[in-house]
Amino acid sequence: MLTFYNELHAQHRGRHEIFRGEMVPCFEKPERADAVLAELGRRGLGSIVTPHGVPLMTLERVHTPRYLQFLRGAWNEWLALDPANAGKDAFPAVWPVRTLRSDVEPDNFCARLGLYSMDSGTPLTAGTWTAAKTGADCAVNAAHALRLGERSTFALTRPPGHHAGADFFGGYCFLNNAALAAQHLLDDGLRKVAILDIDYHHGNGTQSIFYDRNDVLFVSLHADPRGEYPFYLGHADETGAGAGLGYNVNLPLAAGTGAQAWFAALETACLRLQMYQPEALVVSLGVDTFAGDPLSRFTLQSADYLRIGERLAYLGLPTAFVFEGGYAVKELGVNVVNVLEGFET
Ligand code: SP5
Ligand code: ZN
């Protein structure tokens, strides 16, 4: 397993997030990636290398130019409102929901912050752009290494990516790392790529980016969105549109789901992946399915993550793992590295 580690991930460091009307410490924090890096070192699972930068054009294959421009300049606009904002994270507070227009870009920064986001639980900070951009670099590097002959790679970065759409952030995500990895594989010559998303939360951003296409199969196992974030996408009847009809597979699972039902769903996912015959696989690797996760309500145990890796290896595909969620920091390293080690054995 060749790991690409984004050394600048800690540039994104939220002070707090809004949860049920209160400011609480961020669940999505730098210690998460530090924990995974430390465990990788302990277990000696192959080399850890530094990714190199990719051009903005590569990001524009997934994200709109105006969203990227907004994200890149957002912190400076936030500071321009009031120099005292340097000591605060930026949060959206107004959104263009049904009947309101999202096609006219407002001048007002707060209005644009809402236009380009889906929730108020995702703090934008001084180093958010730097961390997200170098994270996207990291994911594209992990994908490209498959083209250079690696069997498996791991993009170790944060903030995560799978909730971010073509032109919005949310769910702790700003740039869709998994989508960028998949798109890069296609742009580098592959014809069919699959994305398997095993984070506890539905990867609404990834789904929406590829929803009307058949060159990327998106398969996701996640908590039923009727009860869990992102709430407004991830239902079983979302099967794709146009040429993409049949190339989006959602397998929502009830709160309280344990290993037996989860692995049964993984089997369904693997059969669909195999049928598609992709040339490579991108895995959105969230381990917030863990029993001890503070945000989630599945009950997977640490040993289960070894079995996940083993099952994915059996698909026999060049595979790029991209780090997503997982908030039980103490067990996070073991759980993530278990998947990677299970894949290698
Ligand atoms: C990438 C990823 O895993 N994003 C998850 C975004 C979840 N956002 C909603 C957070 C709601 C916080 N709930 C706290 C429950 C404490 N018991
Ligand atoms: Zn998640």
Short mmCIF file of C-alpha atoms and ligand atoms in Angstrom, two decimals:
data_model
loop_
_atom_site.label_atom_id
_atom_site.label_comp_id
_atom_site.label_asym_id
_atom_site.label_seq_id
_atom_site.Cartn_x
_atom_site.Cartn_y
_atom_site.Cartn_z
CA MET A 1 0.00 0.00 0.00
CA LEU A 2 1.46 3.32 -1.06
CA THR A 3 0.21 6.15 1.15
CA PHE A 4 0.06 9.78 0.05
CA TYR A 5 -0.03 11.95 3.17
CA ASN A 6 -1.17 15.56 3.02
CA GLU A 7 1.22 17.29 5.43
CA LEU A 8 -0.85 20.47 5.27
CA HIS A 9 -4.13 18.91 6.47
CA ALA A 10 -3.90 20.69 9.84
CA GLN A 11 -4.19 24.05 8.07
CA HIS A 12 -7.91 23.31 8.30
CA ARG A 13 -8.66 23.53 11.99
CA GLY A 14 -12.19 24.52 12.93
CA ARG A 15 -12.64 26.15 16.32
CA HIS A 16 -16.14 24.82 16.83
CA GLU A 17 -19.27 23.75 14.98
CA ILE A 18 -22.92 24.56 15.47
CA PHE A 19 -24.93 21.62 16.77
CA ARG A 20 -28.50 21.94 17.99
CA GLY A 21 -28.11 25.65 18.62
CA GLU A 22 -24.87 25.32 20.52
CA MET A 23 -21.22 25.76 19.69
CA VAL A 24 -19.48 22.44 20.29
CA PRO A 25 -15.87 21.39 19.62
CA CYS A 26 -15.32 20.13 16.06
CA PHE A 27 -15.54 16.39 15.55
CA GLU A 28 -13.57 16.77 12.31
CA LYS A 29 -10.16 17.74 13.72
CA PRO A 30 -6.46 17.42 12.80
CA GLU A 31 -5.88 14.71 15.42
CA ARG A 32 -7.89 12.36 13.18
CA ALA A 33 -5.31 12.26 10.40
CA ASP A 34 -2.45 12.32 12.94
CA ALA A 35 -3.89 9.17 14.54
CA VAL A 36 -4.07 7.34 11.22
CA LEU A 37 -0.52 8.40 10.29
CA ALA A 38 0.82 7.21 13.66
CA GLU A 39 -0.86 3.81 13.28
CA LEU A 40 0.43 3.44 9.70
CA GLY A 41 3.93 4.02 11.05
CA ARG A 42 3.45 1.47 13.84
CA ARG A 43 2.16 -1.19 11.47
CA GLY A 44 4.70 -0.53 8.66
CA LEU A 45 2.25 -0.82 5.80
CA GLY A 46 4.45 0.43 2.96
CA SER A 47 5.90 3.82 2.09
CA ILE A 48 4.40 7.15 2.99
CA VAL A 49 5.09 9.87 0.44
CA THR A 50 4.25 13.54 -0.08
CA PRO A 51 1.91 14.35 -2.96
CA HIS A 52 2.82 17.02 -5.50
CA GLY A 53 0.46 19.78 -6.59
CA VAL A 54 -1.97 19.43 -9.49
CA PRO A 55 -3.27 22.34 -11.59
CA LEU A 56 -6.59 24.01 -10.82
CA MET A 57 -7.80 22.71 -14.19
CA THR A 58 -7.82 19.23 -12.70
CA LEU A 59 -10.18 20.42 -9.96
CA GLU A 60 -12.38 22.06 -12.59
CA ARG A 61 -13.10 18.60 -14.02
CA VAL A 62 -15.34 18.09 -10.95
CA HIS A 63 -16.00 21.52 -9.42
CA THR A 64 -17.30 24.68 -11.11
CA PRO A 65 -14.77 27.45 -11.68
CA ARG A 66 -16.92 29.94 -9.77
CA TYR A 67 -17.13 27.67 -6.72
CA LEU A 68 -13.36 27.15 -6.72
CA GLN A 69 -12.77 30.87 -7.05
CA PHE A 70 -15.16 31.51 -4.16
CA LEU A 71 -13.52 28.92 -1.92
CA ARG A 72 -10.01 30.18 -2.68
CA GLY A 73 -10.90 33.76 -1.76
CA ALA A 74 -13.50 33.14 0.95
CA TRP A 75 -11.28 33.70 3.98
CA ASN A 76 -10.02 37.04 2.69
CA GLU A 77 -13.59 38.15 1.99
CA TRP A 78 -14.56 37.10 5.52
CA LEU A 79 -11.68 39.21 6.92
CA ALA A 80 -12.67 42.15 4.73
CA LEU A 81 -16.08 42.26 6.44
CA ASP A 82 -14.42 42.93 9.79
CA PRO A 83 -10.77 42.48 10.85
CA ALA A 84 -12.05 40.93 14.11
CA ASN A 85 -13.28 38.00 12.00
CA ALA A 86 -9.70 36.68 12.06
CA GLY A 87 -10.57 35.18 15.43
CA LYS A 88 -13.76 33.47 14.25
CA ASP A 89 -14.66 30.71 11.80
CA ALA A 90 -17.06 31.57 8.98
CA PHE A 91 -20.47 29.87 8.97
CA PRO A 92 -23.31 30.27 6.49
CA ALA A 93 -26.67 31.34 7.86
CA VAL A 94 -28.89 31.82 4.81
CA TRP A 95 -29.59 29.52 1.84
CA PRO A 96 -31.41 29.78 -1.50
CA VAL A 97 -33.98 27.03 -0.87
CA ARG A 98 -37.06 26.31 -3.08
CA THR A 99 -38.50 29.41 -4.83
CA LEU A 100 -35.33 31.44 -4.20
CA ARG A 101 -32.85 31.99 -7.02
CA SER A 102 -29.41 30.41 -7.05
CA ASP A 103 -28.57 31.44 -10.61
CA VAL A 104 -27.80 35.08 -9.73
CA GLU A 105 -24.57 35.35 -7.77
CA PRO A 106 -25.00 37.93 -4.98
CA ASP A 107 -22.26 40.45 -4.21
CA ASN A 108 -22.72 40.02 -0.47
CA PHE A 109 -20.23 37.51 0.99
CA CYS A 110 -22.67 36.01 3.52
CA ALA A 111 -25.16 35.44 0.70
CA ARG A 112 -22.51 33.67 -1.38
CA LEU A 113 -21.39 31.61 1.64
CA GLY A 114 -24.96 30.25 1.75
CA LEU A 115 -25.18 29.82 -2.03
CA TYR A 116 -22.10 27.59 -1.98
CA SER A 117 -22.98 25.45 1.06
CA MET A 118 -25.54 22.97 2.36
CA ASP A 119 -25.30 23.26 6.15
CA SER A 120 -24.03 25.35 9.05
CA GLY A 121 -22.01 22.49 10.56
CA THR A 122 -18.94 23.04 8.41
CA PRO A 123 -16.64 25.84 9.60
CA LEU A 124 -14.58 27.64 6.97
CA THR A 125 -11.23 28.72 8.44
CA ALA A 126 -8.06 30.59 7.49
CA GLY A 127 -6.36 27.46 6.15
CA THR A 128 -9.37 25.69 4.69
CA TRP A 129 -8.50 26.36 1.05
CA THR A 130 -4.86 25.30 1.54
CA ALA A 131 -5.80 22.05 3.27
CA ALA A 132 -8.61 21.23 0.85
CA LYS A 133 -6.50 21.98 -2.24
CA THR A 134 -3.50 19.95 -1.03
CA GLY A 135 -5.99 17.23 -0.06
CA ALA A 136 -7.35 17.18 -3.60
CA ASP A 137 -3.74 16.94 -4.83
CA CYS A 138 -3.29 14.00 -2.46
CA ALA A 139 -6.31 12.13 -3.88
CA VAL A 140 -5.33 12.76 -7.49
CA ASN A 141 -1.78 11.55 -6.74
CA ALA A 142 -3.20 8.36 -5.17
CA ALA A 143 -5.30 7.77 -8.30
CA HIS A 144 -2.42 8.49 -10.64
CA ALA A 145 -0.14 6.03 -8.86
CA LEU A 146 -2.55 3.25 -9.90
CA ARG A 147 -1.86 4.25 -13.50
CA LEU A 148 1.85 3.91 -12.79
CA GLY A 149 1.36 0.31 -11.68
CA GLU A 150 0.54 0.42 -7.95
CA ARG A 151 -2.10 -2.12 -6.92
CA SER A 152 -3.36 -0.09 -3.99
CA THR A 153 -2.92 3.44 -2.70
CA PHE A 154 -4.24 5.50 0.19
CA ALA A 155 -4.91 9.24 0.20
CA LEU A 156 -4.52 10.28 3.84
CA THR A 157 -5.93 13.76 4.09
CA ARG A 158 -8.63 15.86 5.68
CA PRO A 159 -11.01 17.64 5.54
CA PRO A 160 -13.02 14.80 3.96
CA GLY A 161 -14.73 15.17 0.60
CA HIS A 162 -17.77 13.03 -0.19
CA HIS A 163 -20.47 15.53 0.84
CA ALA A 164 -19.00 18.29 -1.36
CA GLY A 165 -20.80 18.72 -4.69
CA ALA A 166 -19.70 20.41 -7.90
CA ASP A 167 -20.43 23.82 -6.37
CA PHE A 168 -21.05 23.49 -2.65
CA PHE A 169 -19.43 22.51 0.65
CA GLY A 170 -21.01 20.81 3.66
CA GLY A 171 -20.75 17.83 5.98
CA TYR A 172 -17.15 18.87 6.87
CA CYS A 173 -16.25 18.59 3.14
CA PHE A 174 -15.04 21.23 0.64
CA LEU A 175 -13.50 19.45 -2.35
CA ASN A 176 -14.67 15.99 -3.38
CA ASN A 177 -11.44 14.00 -3.16
CA ALA A 178 -12.94 10.66 -4.26
CA ALA A 179 -14.70 12.23 -7.25
CA LEU A 180 -11.45 13.97 -8.26
CA ALA A 181 -9.59 10.65 -8.02
CA ALA A 182 -12.17 8.86 -10.18
CA GLN A 183 -12.33 11.68 -12.74
CA HIS A 184 -8.54 11.74 -12.97
CA LEU A 185 -8.45 8.02 -13.77
CA LEU A 186 -10.90 8.60 -16.63
CA ASP A 187 -8.98 11.62 -17.88
CA ASP A 188 -5.81 9.53 -17.84
CA GLY A 189 -7.30 6.94 -20.16
CA LEU A 190 -9.55 4.57 -18.22
CA ARG A 191 -13.06 4.08 -19.58
CA LYS A 192 -14.90 2.78 -16.51
CA VAL A 193 -14.24 3.50 -12.85
CA ALA A 194 -16.27 2.56 -9.79
CA ILE A 195 -16.57 4.39 -6.49
CA LEU A 196 -17.57 2.45 -3.38
CA ASP A 197 -18.52 4.69 -0.46
CA ILE A 198 -18.52 2.94 2.92
CA ASP A 199 -18.64 6.02 5.15
CA TYR A 200 -21.58 5.98 7.62
CA HIS A 201 -23.07 8.97 5.81
CA HIS A 202 -24.34 8.96 2.25
CA GLY A 203 -21.88 10.53 -0.20
CA ASN A 204 -24.38 12.98 -1.63
CA GLY A 205 -21.72 15.08 -3.35
CA THR A 206 -20.17 12.13 -5.17
CA GLN A 207 -23.58 10.81 -6.21
CA SER A 208 -24.66 14.16 -7.60
CA ILE A 209 -21.42 14.69 -9.53
CA PHE A 210 -21.79 11.43 -11.47
CA TYR A 211 -25.57 10.94 -11.37
CA ASP A 212 -26.21 11.21 -15.12
CA ARG A 213 -23.09 9.31 -16.24
CA ASN A 214 -22.31 5.67 -16.90
CA ASP A 215 -18.51 5.94 -16.89
CA VAL A 216 -18.53 6.08 -13.08
CA LEU A 217 -20.55 3.58 -11.07
CA PHE A 218 -21.34 4.93 -7.60
CA VAL A 219 -22.27 2.42 -4.90
CA SER A 220 -22.88 3.54 -1.32
CA LEU A 221 -23.60 1.79 1.99
CA HIS A 222 -24.85 4.24 4.60
CA ALA A 223 -27.27 5.09 7.36
CA ASP A 224 -30.81 5.66 6.08
CA PRO A 225 -30.99 9.40 5.27
CA ARG A 226 -34.50 9.55 6.74
CA GLY A 227 -32.74 9.68 10.09
CA GLU A 228 -29.16 10.68 9.41
CA TYR A 229 -27.15 13.37 7.65
CA PRO A 230 -27.25 14.32 4.73
CA PHE A 231 -31.05 13.70 5.07
CA TYR A 232 -32.03 14.91 1.59
CA LEU A 233 -30.24 12.34 -0.59
CA GLY A 234 -29.20 8.69 -0.41
CA HIS A 235 -32.50 6.82 -0.77
CA ALA A 236 -32.69 3.45 -2.52
CA ASP A 237 -34.83 4.78 -5.38
CA GLU A 238 -32.01 7.08 -6.59
CA THR A 239 -30.68 4.90 -9.40
CA GLY A 240 -29.21 7.48 -11.80
CA ALA A 241 -30.58 9.57 -14.66
CA GLY A 242 -30.29 9.57 -18.45
CA ALA A 243 -27.19 7.68 -19.56
CA GLY A 244 -26.46 7.17 -15.86
CA LEU A 245 -29.66 5.24 -15.17
CA GLY A 246 -28.67 2.07 -13.32
CA TYR A 247 -25.22 3.39 -12.41
CA ASN A 248 -26.07 4.75 -8.96
CA VAL A 249 -26.71 2.28 -6.18
CA ASN A 250 -27.76 3.30 -2.67
CA LEU A 251 -27.97 0.71 0.08
CA PRO A 252 -29.42 2.57 3.08
CA LEU A 253 -29.27 0.73 6.40
CA ALA A 254 -31.24 1.21 9.60
CA ALA A 255 -29.83 2.85 12.69
CA GLY A 256 -28.33 0.16 14.91
CA THR A 257 -27.07 -1.90 11.96
CA GLY A 258 -24.35 -4.35 13.01
CA ALA A 259 -21.77 -6.43 11.20
CA GLN A 260 -24.13 -9.11 9.88
CA ALA A 261 -26.50 -6.78 7.99
CA TRP A 262 -23.65 -4.46 7.02
CA PHE A 263 -21.60 -7.24 5.41
CA ALA A 264 -24.71 -8.56 3.64
CA ALA A 265 -25.08 -5.12 2.06
CA LEU A 266 -21.36 -5.09 1.22
CA GLU A 267 -21.91 -8.36 -0.64
CA THR A 268 -24.71 -6.75 -2.70
CA ALA A 269 -22.38 -3.83 -3.41
CA CYS A 270 -19.52 -6.11 -4.46
CA LEU A 271 -21.73 -8.10 -6.85
CA ARG A 272 -22.81 -4.88 -8.55
CA LEU A 273 -19.21 -3.66 -8.72
CA GLN A 274 -18.07 -6.92 -10.25
CA MET A 275 -20.87 -6.86 -12.83
CA TYR A 276 -19.77 -3.38 -13.95
CA GLN A 277 -16.23 -4.61 -14.68
CA PRO A 278 -14.49 -1.33 -13.83
CA GLU A 279 -10.81 -0.83 -14.58
CA ALA A 280 -10.17 0.68 -11.15
CA LEU A 281 -11.91 1.26 -7.83
CA VAL A 282 -11.96 4.33 -5.60
CA VAL A 283 -13.06 3.66 -2.02
CA SER A 284 -14.48 6.50 0.09
CA LEU A 285 -13.12 5.12 3.34
CA GLY A 286 -15.04 6.40 6.33
CA VAL A 287 -14.89 4.40 9.54
CA ASP A 288 -17.71 6.25 11.32
CA THR A 289 -19.57 2.91 11.08
CA PHE A 290 -17.61 1.96 14.24
CA ALA A 291 -19.62 1.12 17.37
CA GLY A 292 -17.76 3.76 19.36
CA ASP A 293 -18.20 6.60 16.90
CA PRO A 294 -19.63 9.70 18.60
CA LEU A 295 -21.76 10.75 15.58
CA SER A 296 -23.08 7.42 14.40
CA ARG A 297 -25.36 4.50 15.16
CA PHE A 298 -23.85 1.40 13.53
CA THR A 299 -22.00 -1.17 15.62
CA LEU A 300 -19.00 -2.44 13.62
CA GLN A 301 -16.04 -3.59 15.72
CA SER A 302 -12.34 -2.97 15.02
CA ALA A 303 -11.79 -6.55 13.78
CA ASP A 304 -14.58 -6.10 11.20
CA TYR A 305 -12.43 -3.56 9.33
CA LEU A 306 -9.87 -6.28 8.51
CA ARG A 307 -12.68 -8.29 6.86
CA ILE A 308 -13.78 -5.26 4.84
CA GLY A 309 -10.30 -4.92 3.39
CA GLU A 310 -10.13 -8.64 2.61
CA ARG A 311 -13.46 -8.56 0.79
CA LEU A 312 -12.47 -5.54 -1.29
CA ALA A 313 -9.15 -7.12 -2.27
CA TYR A 314 -11.09 -10.11 -3.60
CA LEU A 315 -12.56 -7.81 -6.29
CA GLY A 316 -9.08 -7.87 -7.81
CA LEU A 317 -9.10 -4.21 -8.87
CA PRO A 318 -6.44 -1.50 -8.67
CA THR A 319 -7.80 0.42 -5.70
CA ALA A 320 -7.32 3.93 -4.35
CA PHE A 321 -8.60 4.44 -0.80
CA VAL A 322 -9.56 8.00 0.13
CA PHE A 323 -10.00 8.93 3.79
CA GLU A 324 -13.44 10.31 4.70
CA GLY A 325 -15.19 10.25 8.12
CA GLY A 326 -14.58 8.51 11.46
CA TYR A 327 -14.60 10.45 14.71
CA ALA A 328 -13.65 8.00 17.47
CA VAL A 329 -10.08 9.30 17.42
CA LYS A 330 -8.71 6.74 19.87
CA GLU A 331 -9.62 3.77 17.65
CA LEU A 332 -9.48 5.61 14.33
CA GLY A 333 -5.93 4.61 13.41
CA VAL A 334 -6.52 0.92 14.09
CA ASN A 335 -9.84 0.86 12.23
CA VAL A 336 -8.53 2.58 9.10
CA VAL A 337 -5.26 0.65 8.97
CA ASN A 338 -7.19 -2.60 9.53
CA VAL A 339 -9.03 -2.02 6.25
CA LEU A 340 -5.75 -1.33 4.44
CA GLU A 341 -3.98 -4.31 6.00
CA GLY A 342 -6.94 -6.58 5.30
CA PHE A 343 -6.68 -5.50 1.67
CA GLU A 344 -2.97 -6.30 1.54
CA THR A 345 -3.17 -9.80 3.01
C1 SP5 B 1 -17.53 13.14 6.19
C2 SP5 B 1 -18.53 12.98 7.28
O1 SP5 B 1 -18.53 11.97 7.98
N1 SP5 B 1 -19.36 14.01 7.49
C3 SP5 B 1 -20.36 13.92 8.50
C4 SP5 B 1 -21.15 15.17 8.62
C5 SP5 B 1 -22.12 15.05 9.74
N2 SP5 B 1 -22.66 16.32 10.06
C6 SP5 B 1 -23.70 16.27 11.06
C7 SP5 B 1 -23.13 16.29 12.45
C8 SP5 B 1 -24.19 16.18 13.49
C9 SP5 B 1 -23.58 16.11 14.85
N3 SP5 B 1 -24.24 15.15 15.64
C10 SP5 B 1 -23.69 15.03 16.96
C11 SP5 B 1 -24.29 13.89 17.73
C12 SP5 B 1 -23.64 13.83 19.09
N4 SP5 B 1 -24.17 12.74 19.86
ZN ZN B 2 -19.42 10.17 7.66
#
